[in-house]
Coordinates of C-alpha atoms and ligand atoms in Angstrom, one line a residue:
Chain A
M128 CA 20.8 0.1 4.2
T129 CA 20.8 -3.1 6.3
N130 CA 18.6 -5.7 4.8
F131 CA 18.1 -3.6 1.8
L132 CA 16.9 -6.7 -0.1
D133 CA 14.3 -8.6 1.8
F134 CA 13.8 -11.5 -0.7
S135 CA 10.8 -13.1 0.9
A136 CA 8.9 -9.8 0.9
L137 CA 10.2 -8.8 -2.5
G138 CA 9.3 -12.2 -4.0
M139 CA 5.8 -12.0 -2.5
I140 CA 5.1 -8.5 -3.8
W141 CA 6.2 -9.7 -7.2
K142 CA 4.1 -12.8 -7.0
R143 CA 1.0 -10.9 -5.9
D144 CA 1.1 -8.6 -8.9
L145 CA 1.5 -11.5 -11.3
I146 CA -1.5 -13.2 -9.8
R147 CA -3.4 -10.0 -10.2
L148 CA -2.5 -9.6 -13.8
S149 CA -3.5 -13.2 -14.5
R150 CA -7.0 -12.4 -13.3
D151 CA -7.2 -9.1 -15.2
R152 CA -8.5 -9.8 -18.7
A153 CA -8.9 -6.2 -19.6
Q154 CA -5.3 -5.4 -19.1
I155 CA -4.2 -8.2 -21.3
A156 CA -6.7 -7.3 -23.9
G157 CA -5.5 -3.7 -23.8
S158 CA -1.9 -4.6 -24.4
L159 CA -3.0 -6.7 -27.4
A160 CA -5.2 -3.9 -28.8
R161 CA -2.6 -1.1 -28.4
P162 CA 0.0 -2.5 -30.9
I163 CA -2.7 -3.4 -33.4
L164 CA -3.9 0.2 -33.4
W165 CA -0.5 1.7 -33.8
L166 CA 0.7 -0.8 -36.3
V167 CA -2.3 -0.5 -38.5
I168 CA -2.7 3.3 -38.3
L169 CA 0.9 4.2 -38.4
G170 CA 2.4 1.3 -40.2
L171 CA -0.1 1.1 -43.0
G172 CA -1.5 4.6 -43.0
M173 CA 1.6 6.6 -42.6
G174 CA 3.8 4.0 -44.3
S175 CA 2.1 4.6 -47.6
S176 CA 2.5 8.4 -47.5
V177 CA 6.0 8.8 -46.2
S178 CA 8.9 8.3 -48.6
G179 CA 12.4 7.4 -47.8
F180 CA 11.6 4.0 -46.3
G181 CA 10.8 2.2 -49.5
S182 CA 7.5 0.4 -49.8
G183 CA 6.8 -1.9 -46.9
R184 CA 10.0 -1.0 -45.2
Y185 CA 8.3 1.5 -42.9
V186 CA 6.7 -1.3 -40.8
E187 CA 10.1 -2.7 -40.3
Y188 CA 11.3 0.6 -39.1
L189 CA 8.3 1.1 -36.9
F190 CA 8.1 -2.4 -35.3
P191 CA 10.8 -2.0 -32.6
G192 CA 9.2 1.3 -31.8
I193 CA 5.8 -0.3 -31.2
I194 CA 7.5 -2.8 -28.9
A195 CA 9.0 0.0 -27.0
L196 CA 5.7 1.9 -26.9
N197 CA 3.9 -1.1 -25.4
L198 CA 6.7 -1.5 -22.8
L199 CA 6.5 2.2 -21.9
F200 CA 2.7 2.2 -21.6
A201 CA 2.6 -1.1 -19.7
S202 CA 5.3 0.1 -17.3
F203 CA 3.5 3.3 -16.4
L204 CA 0.2 1.4 -16.1
S205 CA 1.8 -1.0 -13.7
A206 CA 3.2 1.8 -11.6
I207 CA -0.4 2.9 -11.1
S208 CA -0.9 -0.2 -9.0
I209 CA 0.8 1.6 -6.2
I210 CA -1.8 4.3 -6.2
W211 CA -4.4 1.6 -6.4
D212 CA -2.9 -0.1 -3.4
R213 CA -3.0 3.2 -1.5
E214 CA -6.6 3.9 -2.5
F215 CA -7.8 0.4 -1.4
G216 CA -5.8 0.4 1.7
F217 CA -3.5 -2.5 0.9
L218 CA -0.4 -0.2 0.9
K219 CA -0.9 0.2 4.7
E220 CA -0.5 -3.6 5.1
M221 CA 2.8 -3.3 3.4
L222 CA 3.9 -0.1 5.1
V223 CA 3.4 -1.4 8.7
A224 CA 5.2 -4.7 8.0
P225 CA 8.8 -5.2 9.2
I226 CA 10.2 -4.9 5.8
P227 CA 12.5 -2.2 4.4
R228 CA 10.6 0.4 2.3
A229 CA 13.3 -0.2 -0.4
S230 CA 12.1 -3.8 -0.9
I231 CA 8.5 -2.6 -1.4
A232 CA 9.8 -0.3 -4.2
L233 CA 12.1 -2.9 -5.6
G234 CA 9.4 -5.6 -5.5
K235 CA 7.0 -3.2 -7.3
A236 CA 9.7 -2.4 -9.9
A237 CA 10.4 -6.1 -10.5
S238 CA 6.7 -7.0 -10.8
G239 CA 6.0 -4.1 -13.0
A240 CA 8.9 -4.9 -15.2
T241 CA 7.9 -8.5 -15.5
V242 CA 4.3 -7.7 -16.3
S243 CA 5.3 -5.1 -18.9
T244 CA 7.8 -7.4 -20.5
L245 CA 5.1 -10.0 -20.9
Q246 CA 2.9 -7.3 -22.5
G247 CA 5.8 -6.2 -24.7
C248 CA 6.1 -9.9 -25.8
L249 CA 2.5 -9.8 -27.0
V250 CA 3.7 -7.4 -29.8
L251 CA 6.1 -10.1 -31.0
L252 CA 3.0 -12.2 -31.9
F253 CA 2.5 -9.7 -34.8
I254 CA 5.8 -10.4 -36.4
P255 CA 4.4 -13.0 -38.8
V256 CA 1.2 -11.0 -39.4
V257 CA 2.8 -7.7 -40.5
G258 CA 5.7 -9.5 -42.2
V259 CA 8.7 -8.2 -40.4
S260 CA 11.7 -10.1 -41.3
V261 CA 13.6 -11.0 -38.2
S262 CA 15.0 -14.2 -36.9
W263 CA 13.6 -15.7 -33.7
A264 CA 17.2 -15.9 -32.4
R265 CA 17.4 -12.1 -32.5
V266 CA 14.0 -11.8 -30.9
A267 CA 15.3 -14.0 -28.0
L268 CA 18.3 -11.7 -27.8
A269 CA 16.0 -8.8 -27.4
L270 CA 14.1 -10.2 -24.5
P271 CA 16.6 -9.2 -21.7
F272 CA 16.9 -5.8 -23.2
M273 CA 13.1 -5.4 -23.2
F274 CA 13.1 -6.3 -19.5
L275 CA 15.7 -3.6 -18.9
I276 CA 13.6 -1.0 -20.7
A277 CA 10.5 -2.1 -18.7
F278 CA 12.4 -2.0 -15.5
A279 CA 13.7 1.5 -16.2
M280 CA 10.3 2.8 -17.2
T281 CA 8.5 1.2 -14.3
S282 CA 10.9 2.7 -11.9
L283 CA 10.3 6.1 -13.5
G284 CA 6.6 5.5 -13.2
L285 CA 6.9 4.5 -9.5
L286 CA 8.9 7.7 -8.8
V287 CA 6.0 9.7 -10.2
A288 CA 3.4 7.6 -8.4
A289 CA 5.2 7.2 -5.1
R290 CA 3.5 10.2 -3.5
M291 CA 0.4 10.6 -5.7
T292 CA -3.0 10.0 -4.3
S293 CA -5.2 10.4 -7.4
F294 CA -5.5 8.3 -10.5
E295 CA -6.4 11.4 -12.5
G296 CA -3.3 13.3 -11.4
F297 CA -1.1 10.3 -12.3
G298 CA -2.8 10.0 -15.7
T299 CA -2.2 13.6 -16.5
I300 CA 1.5 13.5 -15.6
A301 CA 1.9 10.1 -17.3
N302 CA 0.6 11.5 -20.5
F303 CA 3.0 14.4 -20.3
V304 CA 5.8 12.0 -19.8
I305 CA 4.8 9.1 -22.1
M306 CA 3.9 11.0 -25.3
P307 CA 6.9 13.2 -25.7
M308 CA 9.2 10.4 -24.7
F309 CA 7.7 8.2 -27.4
F310 CA 7.6 10.7 -30.2
V311 CA 11.0 12.2 -29.5
S312 CA 12.6 8.8 -29.4
G313 CA 12.8 8.0 -33.1
A314 CA 10.2 5.3 -32.7
V315 CA 7.9 6.7 -35.3
F316 CA 10.1 8.8 -37.5
P317 CA 13.9 9.2 -37.7
L318 CA 15.3 12.3 -36.0
D319 CA 18.4 12.8 -38.0
R320 CA 16.8 15.5 -40.2
A321 CA 14.8 17.0 -37.3
P322 CA 15.5 20.6 -36.1
R323 CA 18.4 21.0 -33.8
W324 CA 16.4 21.4 -30.5
L325 CA 14.5 18.3 -31.2
S326 CA 17.5 16.2 -31.8
I327 CA 19.1 17.5 -28.6
L328 CA 15.9 16.6 -26.8
S329 CA 16.1 13.1 -28.3
K330 CA 19.7 12.7 -27.1
V331 CA 18.6 13.2 -23.4
N332 CA 15.6 11.0 -23.8
P333 CA 16.2 7.5 -22.5
M334 CA 13.6 6.1 -24.8
T335 CA 15.8 7.0 -27.8
Y336 CA 18.4 4.5 -26.6
A337 CA 15.7 2.0 -25.9
V338 CA 14.3 2.2 -29.4
E339 CA 17.7 2.4 -31.0
G340 CA 18.9 -0.5 -29.0
L341 CA 15.9 -2.7 -29.9
R342 CA 16.2 -1.7 -33.5
G343 CA 19.9 -2.5 -33.5
L344 CA 19.4 -5.9 -31.9
M345 CA 16.5 -6.9 -34.2
R346 CA 18.3 -5.8 -37.3
G347 CA 21.9 -6.4 -36.8
G348 CA 22.5 -8.1 -33.5
V349 CA 25.0 -6.9 -30.9
S350 CA 27.2 -4.0 -32.2
W351 CA 29.1 -1.1 -30.7
G352 CA 26.1 1.1 -31.2
F353 CA 24.1 -1.3 -29.2
L354 CA 26.5 -1.4 -26.4
L355 CA 26.3 2.4 -26.1
D356 CA 22.5 2.1 -26.0
L357 CA 22.7 -0.6 -23.4
T358 CA 25.0 1.4 -21.2
V359 CA 23.0 4.5 -21.3
L360 CA 19.8 2.7 -20.6
A361 CA 21.3 0.7 -17.8
L362 CA 22.6 3.8 -16.1
F363 CA 19.2 5.4 -16.5
A364 CA 17.5 2.4 -15.0
L365 CA 19.9 2.5 -12.0
L366 CA 19.2 6.2 -11.5
A367 CA 15.4 5.8 -11.8
V368 CA 15.2 2.9 -9.4
R369 CA 17.4 4.6 -6.9
L370 CA 15.1 7.7 -7.0
A371 CA 12.0 5.5 -6.7
V372 CA 13.5 3.8 -3.7
W373 CA 14.3 7.2 -2.2
A374 CA 10.8 8.4 -2.8
F375 CA 9.4 5.4 -1.0
S376 CA 11.7 5.6 1.9
R377 CA 10.6 9.0 2.8
R378 CA 7.7 9.0 5.3
M379 CA 4.2 8.6 3.9
Chain B
M24 CA 10.2 -2.0 33.1
T25 CA 9.7 0.0 30.0
P26 CA 6.1 0.6 29.2
A27 CA 4.7 -1.1 26.0
I28 CA 3.5 2.3 24.8
A29 CA 4.6 5.7 25.9
V30 CA 3.1 8.8 24.4
S31 CA 4.2 12.3 25.5
H32 CA 2.7 15.6 24.5
L33 CA 1.7 14.3 21.1
V34 CA 0.2 16.7 18.6
R35 CA -1.0 16.1 15.1
T36 CA -2.9 18.6 12.9
Y37 CA -4.5 18.2 9.5
N38 CA -4.4 21.6 7.7
G39 CA -5.4 23.6 10.7
L40 CA -7.6 21.0 12.4
T41 CA -6.0 19.6 15.6
A42 CA -6.7 15.8 15.5
V43 CA -4.5 14.9 18.4
D44 CA -4.0 17.6 21.0
D45 CA -1.2 17.3 23.6
L46 CA -1.8 13.6 24.3
S47 CA 0.2 11.8 26.9
L48 CA -0.3 8.3 28.2
E49 CA 1.6 5.2 29.3
I50 CA 0.6 1.6 28.9
P51 CA 2.4 -1.2 30.8
A52 CA 3.2 -4.4 29.0
G53 CA 0.4 -7.0 29.0
E54 CA -2.4 -4.5 29.4
L55 CA -5.7 -4.6 27.5
F56 CA -6.2 -0.9 26.9
G57 CA -9.4 0.7 25.6
F58 CA -9.1 3.9 23.6
L59 CA -12.5 5.5 23.5
G60 CA -13.9 8.6 22.0
P61 CA -16.7 9.9 19.7
N62 CA -16.2 9.8 15.9
G63 CA -13.3 12.1 14.9
A64 CA -11.9 12.2 18.4
G65 CA -8.4 11.3 17.0
K66 CA -8.2 7.6 17.9
T67 CA -7.1 6.3 14.5
T68 CA -4.8 9.2 14.0
T69 CA -3.0 8.3 17.3
I70 CA -2.8 4.6 16.2
N71 CA -1.4 5.7 12.8
I72 CA 1.4 7.6 14.6
L73 CA 2.1 4.7 16.9
C74 CA 2.3 2.3 13.9
T75 CA 4.8 4.6 12.1
L76 CA 2.3 5.4 9.3
L77 CA 2.1 9.0 10.2
A78 CA 4.5 11.6 11.7
P79 CA 3.4 13.7 14.6
D80 CA 3.8 17.5 14.5
S81 CA 5.4 17.5 17.9
G82 CA 5.7 15.3 21.0
S83 CA 7.1 11.8 21.1
A84 CA 5.7 8.3 20.9
H85 CA 7.5 5.0 21.9
V86 CA 6.3 1.5 21.3
A87 CA 8.0 -1.5 22.9
G88 CA 10.8 0.9 23.9
F89 CA 11.5 2.2 20.4
D90 CA 10.9 5.7 19.1
C91 CA 8.2 5.7 16.4
L92 CA 10.0 8.3 14.3
A93 CA 13.7 7.4 14.7
Q94 CA 13.4 3.6 15.1
S95 CA 10.4 2.9 12.9
R96 CA 11.8 -0.4 11.7
E97 CA 12.2 -1.7 15.2
V98 CA 8.7 -0.6 16.1
R99 CA 7.3 -2.3 13.0
R100 CA 9.0 -5.5 14.1
A101 CA 7.2 -5.4 17.4
I102 CA 3.7 -4.6 16.4
G103 CA 0.6 -5.9 14.6
I104 CA -2.5 -4.1 13.6
I105 CA -6.1 -4.6 12.6
F106 CA -7.0 -1.5 10.6
Q107 CA -10.4 0.2 10.9
D108 CA -10.5 0.8 7.2
P109 CA -10.4 -2.0 4.6
S110 CA -6.9 -3.1 3.8
L111 CA -7.3 -6.5 2.0
D112 CA -6.4 -7.2 -1.6
E113 CA -9.9 -8.0 -2.9
R114 CA -8.6 -9.6 -6.0
L115 CA -6.7 -12.2 -4.1
T116 CA -8.3 -15.2 -2.3
A117 CA -8.5 -15.3 1.5
W118 CA -5.7 -17.8 1.5
E119 CA -3.4 -15.6 -0.7
N120 CA -4.0 -12.6 1.5
L121 CA -2.9 -14.5 4.6
E122 CA 0.0 -16.0 2.7
F123 CA 1.2 -12.5 1.7
H124 CA 0.9 -11.5 5.3
G125 CA 2.9 -14.5 6.6
M126 CA 5.6 -13.9 4.0
I127 CA 6.1 -10.2 4.8
Y128 CA 6.2 -11.0 8.5
H129 CA 8.7 -13.8 7.8
L130 CA 6.8 -16.7 9.4
P131 CA 8.6 -19.9 8.4
K132 CA 6.5 -22.1 6.1
L133 CA 5.3 -24.7 8.6
L134 CA 4.3 -22.2 11.2
R135 CA 2.7 -20.0 8.5
R136 CA 0.5 -22.7 7.3
Q137 CA -0.4 -23.7 10.8
R138 CA -1.3 -20.1 11.8
M139 CA -3.3 -19.6 8.6
E140 CA -5.4 -22.6 9.3
E141 CA -5.9 -21.6 12.9
V142 CA -7.1 -18.1 12.2
L143 CA -9.2 -19.1 9.2
R144 CA -11.0 -21.6 11.4
L145 CA -11.3 -19.1 14.2
V146 CA -13.3 -16.8 11.9
A147 CA -15.0 -19.7 10.2
L148 CA -13.6 -18.9 6.7
W149 CA -11.7 -22.1 6.3
E150 CA -14.2 -23.5 3.8
R151 CA -14.1 -20.3 1.8
R152 CA -10.3 -19.9 1.8
H153 CA -9.9 -20.3 -1.9
D154 CA -12.6 -17.7 -2.8
I155 CA -11.7 -14.3 -4.2
V156 CA -12.2 -11.8 -1.4
K157 CA -14.3 -9.5 -3.7
T158 CA -17.0 -12.2 -3.5
F159 CA -17.2 -12.0 0.3
S160 CA -19.9 -10.2 2.3
G161 CA -18.9 -7.1 4.3
G162 CA -18.8 -9.1 7.5
M163 CA -16.7 -11.9 6.0
K164 CA -14.2 -9.4 4.7
R165 CA -14.0 -7.9 8.2
R166 CA -13.5 -11.4 9.7
L167 CA -10.6 -12.0 7.3
E168 CA -9.0 -8.6 8.3
V169 CA -9.2 -9.6 12.0
A170 CA -7.9 -13.1 11.2
R171 CA -4.9 -11.6 9.4
G172 CA -4.1 -9.3 12.3
L173 CA -4.1 -12.3 14.7
M174 CA -1.8 -14.4 12.5
H175 CA 1.6 -13.3 13.6
E176 CA 2.2 -12.8 17.2
P177 CA 3.4 -9.3 18.0
R178 CA 4.4 -7.9 21.3
V179 CA 1.9 -5.0 20.9
L180 CA -1.3 -5.4 18.9
F181 CA -3.4 -2.5 17.8
L182 CA -7.1 -3.2 17.2
D183 CA -9.0 -0.3 15.6
E184 CA -12.6 -1.2 16.1
P185 CA -12.0 -4.9 15.5
T186 CA -15.5 -6.1 16.0
I187 CA -17.3 -3.4 14.0
G188 CA -19.8 -5.0 11.5
L189 CA -19.5 -8.5 13.0
D190 CA -22.3 -10.7 14.1
P191 CA -22.5 -11.6 17.8
Q192 CA -21.2 -15.1 17.2
T193 CA -18.0 -13.8 15.6
R194 CA -17.6 -11.1 18.2
C195 CA -17.7 -13.7 20.9
R196 CA -15.1 -15.8 19.1
I197 CA -12.8 -12.8 18.7
W198 CA -13.1 -11.8 22.3
E199 CA -12.2 -15.4 23.2
A200 CA -9.2 -15.1 21.0
I201 CA -8.2 -11.8 22.6
E202 CA -8.4 -13.2 26.1
R203 CA -6.3 -16.2 25.0
I204 CA -3.6 -14.0 23.5
R205 CA -3.5 -12.0 26.7
S206 CA -3.2 -14.9 29.1
E207 CA -0.9 -17.0 26.9
R208 CA 1.4 -14.4 25.5
R209 CA 1.1 -11.3 27.6
T210 CA 0.6 -9.3 24.4
T211 CA -0.2 -5.6 25.0
L212 CA -3.5 -4.8 23.3
F213 CA -4.5 -1.3 22.3
M214 CA -8.0 -1.3 21.2
T215 CA -10.6 1.2 20.1
T216 CA -14.3 0.5 20.2
H217 CA -17.6 2.2 20.3
S218 CA -19.2 -0.6 22.2
M219 CA -19.1 0.4 25.9
E220 CA -19.9 -3.2 26.8
E221 CA -16.6 -4.2 25.2
A222 CA -14.8 -1.3 26.7
T223 CA -15.8 -2.4 30.2
R224 CA -13.8 -5.6 29.7
C225 CA -10.6 -3.6 29.3
D226 CA -8.1 -3.2 32.1
R227 CA -8.1 0.6 31.7
V228 CA -9.8 2.9 29.3
A229 CA -9.0 6.4 28.1
I230 CA -11.7 8.7 26.8
L231 CA -10.6 11.2 24.2
D232 CA -12.5 14.0 22.6
H233 CA -11.4 16.6 20.0
G234 CA -7.9 15.1 20.3
K235 CA -7.7 15.8 24.1
L236 CA -7.5 13.1 26.8
L237 CA -10.4 13.6 29.2
V238 CA -9.9 10.7 31.6
L239 CA -7.8 7.6 32.0
D240 CA -8.6 4.9 34.5
R241 CA -10.1 1.5 35.2
P242 CA -13.7 1.3 33.9
Q243 CA -15.1 0.4 37.4
A244 CA -13.2 3.3 39.0
L245 CA -14.6 5.7 36.4
I246 CA -18.1 4.4 37.0
A247 CA -17.8 4.6 40.7
R248 CA -16.2 8.0 40.8
Q249 CA -19.0 9.5 38.8
G250 CA -21.8 7.5 40.4
A251 CA -22.9 6.4 37.0
R252 CA -24.7 3.2 36.2
N253 CA -22.3 2.1 33.5
L254 CA -19.5 3.2 31.3
E255 CA -21.9 4.4 28.6
E256 CA -23.2 7.0 31.1
V257 CA -19.7 8.1 32.0
F258 CA -18.9 8.4 28.3
L259 CA -22.0 10.5 27.5
N260 CA -21.5 12.7 30.5
L261 CA -18.0 13.5 29.5
T262 CA -18.4 13.9 25.8
G263 CA -21.9 15.4 25.7
R264 CA -24.9 14.2 23.7
G265 CA -24.4 16.2 20.6
L266 CA -23.3 14.4 17.5
R267 CA -19.8 15.0 16.3
D268 CA -19.3 17.5 13.4
E269 CA -22.8 18.7 14.2
A270 CA -20.6 21.0 16.4
A271 CA -22.2 24.3 15.5
S272 CA -19.9 26.0 18.0
E273 CA -17.1 23.7 19.0
N274 CA -15.8 26.2 21.6
E275 CA -19.2 26.3 23.3
M276 CA -19.1 22.5 23.6
L277 CA -15.7 22.6 24.9
R278 CA -16.6 25.1 27.5
T279 CA -19.6 23.1 28.8
R280 CA -17.4 20.1 28.9
V281 CA -14.7 21.8 30.9
R282 CA -17.5 23.0 33.3
R283 CA -18.8 19.5 33.6
L284 CA -15.3 18.2 34.2
K285 CA -14.7 20.7 36.9
R286 CA -18.0 19.9 38.6
W287 CA -17.1 16.3 38.4
R288 CA -13.8 16.5 40.0
Ligands
ATP529 N1 -6.2 12.2 6.1 C1 -6.8 13.2 6.8 N2 -6.9 14.4 6.3 C2 -7.6 15.4 6.9 N3 -8.2 15.2 8.1 C3 -8.1 14.0 8.7 C4 -7.5 12.9 8.1 N4 -7.6 11.8 8.9 C5 -8.3 12.3 9.9 N5 -8.6 13.6 9.8 C6 -9.4 14.3 10.8 O1 -8.8 14.1 12.1 C7 -9.8 14.0 13.1 C8 -9.6 12.7 13.8 O2 -9.8 11.6 13.0 P1 -9.6 10.1 13.4 O3 -9.8 9.3 12.2 O4 -8.4 10.0 14.2 O5 -10.9 9.9 14.4 P2 -11.3 8.6 15.1 O6 -11.3 8.9 16.6 O7 -10.6 7.4 14.7 O8 -12.9 8.5 14.7 P3 -13.8 7.3 14.3 O9 -14.4 6.8 15.6 O10 -14.8 7.9 13.5 O11 -13.0 6.3 13.7 C9 -11.1 14.1 12.4 O12 -11.7 15.4 12.6 C10 -10.8 13.9 10.9 O13 -11.7 14.6 10.1
MG530 MG1 -11.1 5.7 13.7

């Protein structure tokens, strides 16, 4: 574990991915389009047909979930960059360099988390549009938590991508991971009246704590409930990044 | 003195196909070594093992005195490589690619900038340094790859077909650079090439086929021993005239080659 953190390498890997994002209009457009789609279809469509939220209130319920969704998608997408790097040969340039494998993984997790948090922030632009009532102070409070979510999910994505060689393979697995994690997180509908197996599933789903935490922060600020969500998510992030580092440190 | 590169009974297979077959060689520090062989002979596979990118099935490999498996970090600190296959980030500019390289090889800022300018001027890309690599021609990309490989100054430098796809002017420049590195820094250079003209400039060459080492000697010694006109003739005599992977019957080819070898010795 000597030199576990090689900051010049880590910083450079981080910087490179940000430069790449800034030149990739399609990715930015995608992260703007995704929340529109979900907010319109779910927020307006489903909101009018489900009861129990009161009119208009469903969007308020849904909104933190959409932020979490964008974070989740963006995180997995940014983990793809490692497959991209392998496909186009750039990964070799990093792998033969005198830097610890761990700092490649950590650099990738850091850049992915940053890129995803930025994409999560794009959702915040819709606050005035859909009329969610939340103070900007609380939004500011949510930013570090959003970064934590993004970091955890990017690490999970990197763990999946670490030894993958095909985009298609990653896409298939990502769908299998993203969709259940999203729907069983309470992002779209509350799970308190769900069947027992579903609610157990939601309890072991890290996204549940991400969505709950975001909702708690945006609606009521820091509370005991939030601290629990924060702890669970932080522990999950640590575990995921540790596993991602491990996956990278094995020979490839 | 410990050799710069020491390979002993190295074997590597890819699902059944033996790419490197019981390869042993030793290269003293400061040598310009030519690693030759037809397409698919196992040259790149060997280099990947020496660069710690690939694990061998059996046998051992040491670079700069360090074990490529057990001491991969130390090996990576001692080497540099120009890959055969593209390995640039095409969405970055030429400058950004080199900057990235300098940072992960821990070149201090001043030296980094100085080296970046030097190598960019060497391959005549200085004026184009702020262009996105994707907009480069194939040869320009190759030039940038070579420039990047020459940026930091390793003890052992691997060059996997460095001059492929380059115009004669650039090839000349690169050979000048290679000669300079050799005389100024005593860098060990391990190079593969399909140009027998280039190979003749090496101190020693090895000819590999189907993962097996056929001969290893000074080019002039090989030419003299076989009474050939040049290295190309030696190469063709040893490896046959059939194209690789045309090999209808690989065993047959191997047998003729063994016969040829016996006759030759
Ligand atoms: N990733 C891989 N998976 C399967 N087989 C491989 C792989 N890489 C190389 N091989 C096989 O190993 C053998 C040696 O390949 P290698 O790339 O080392 O040849 P080479 O000597 O570098 O050839 P060239 O002159 O064409 O670059 C070939 O038969 C090739 O098909
Ligand atoms: Mg090759």
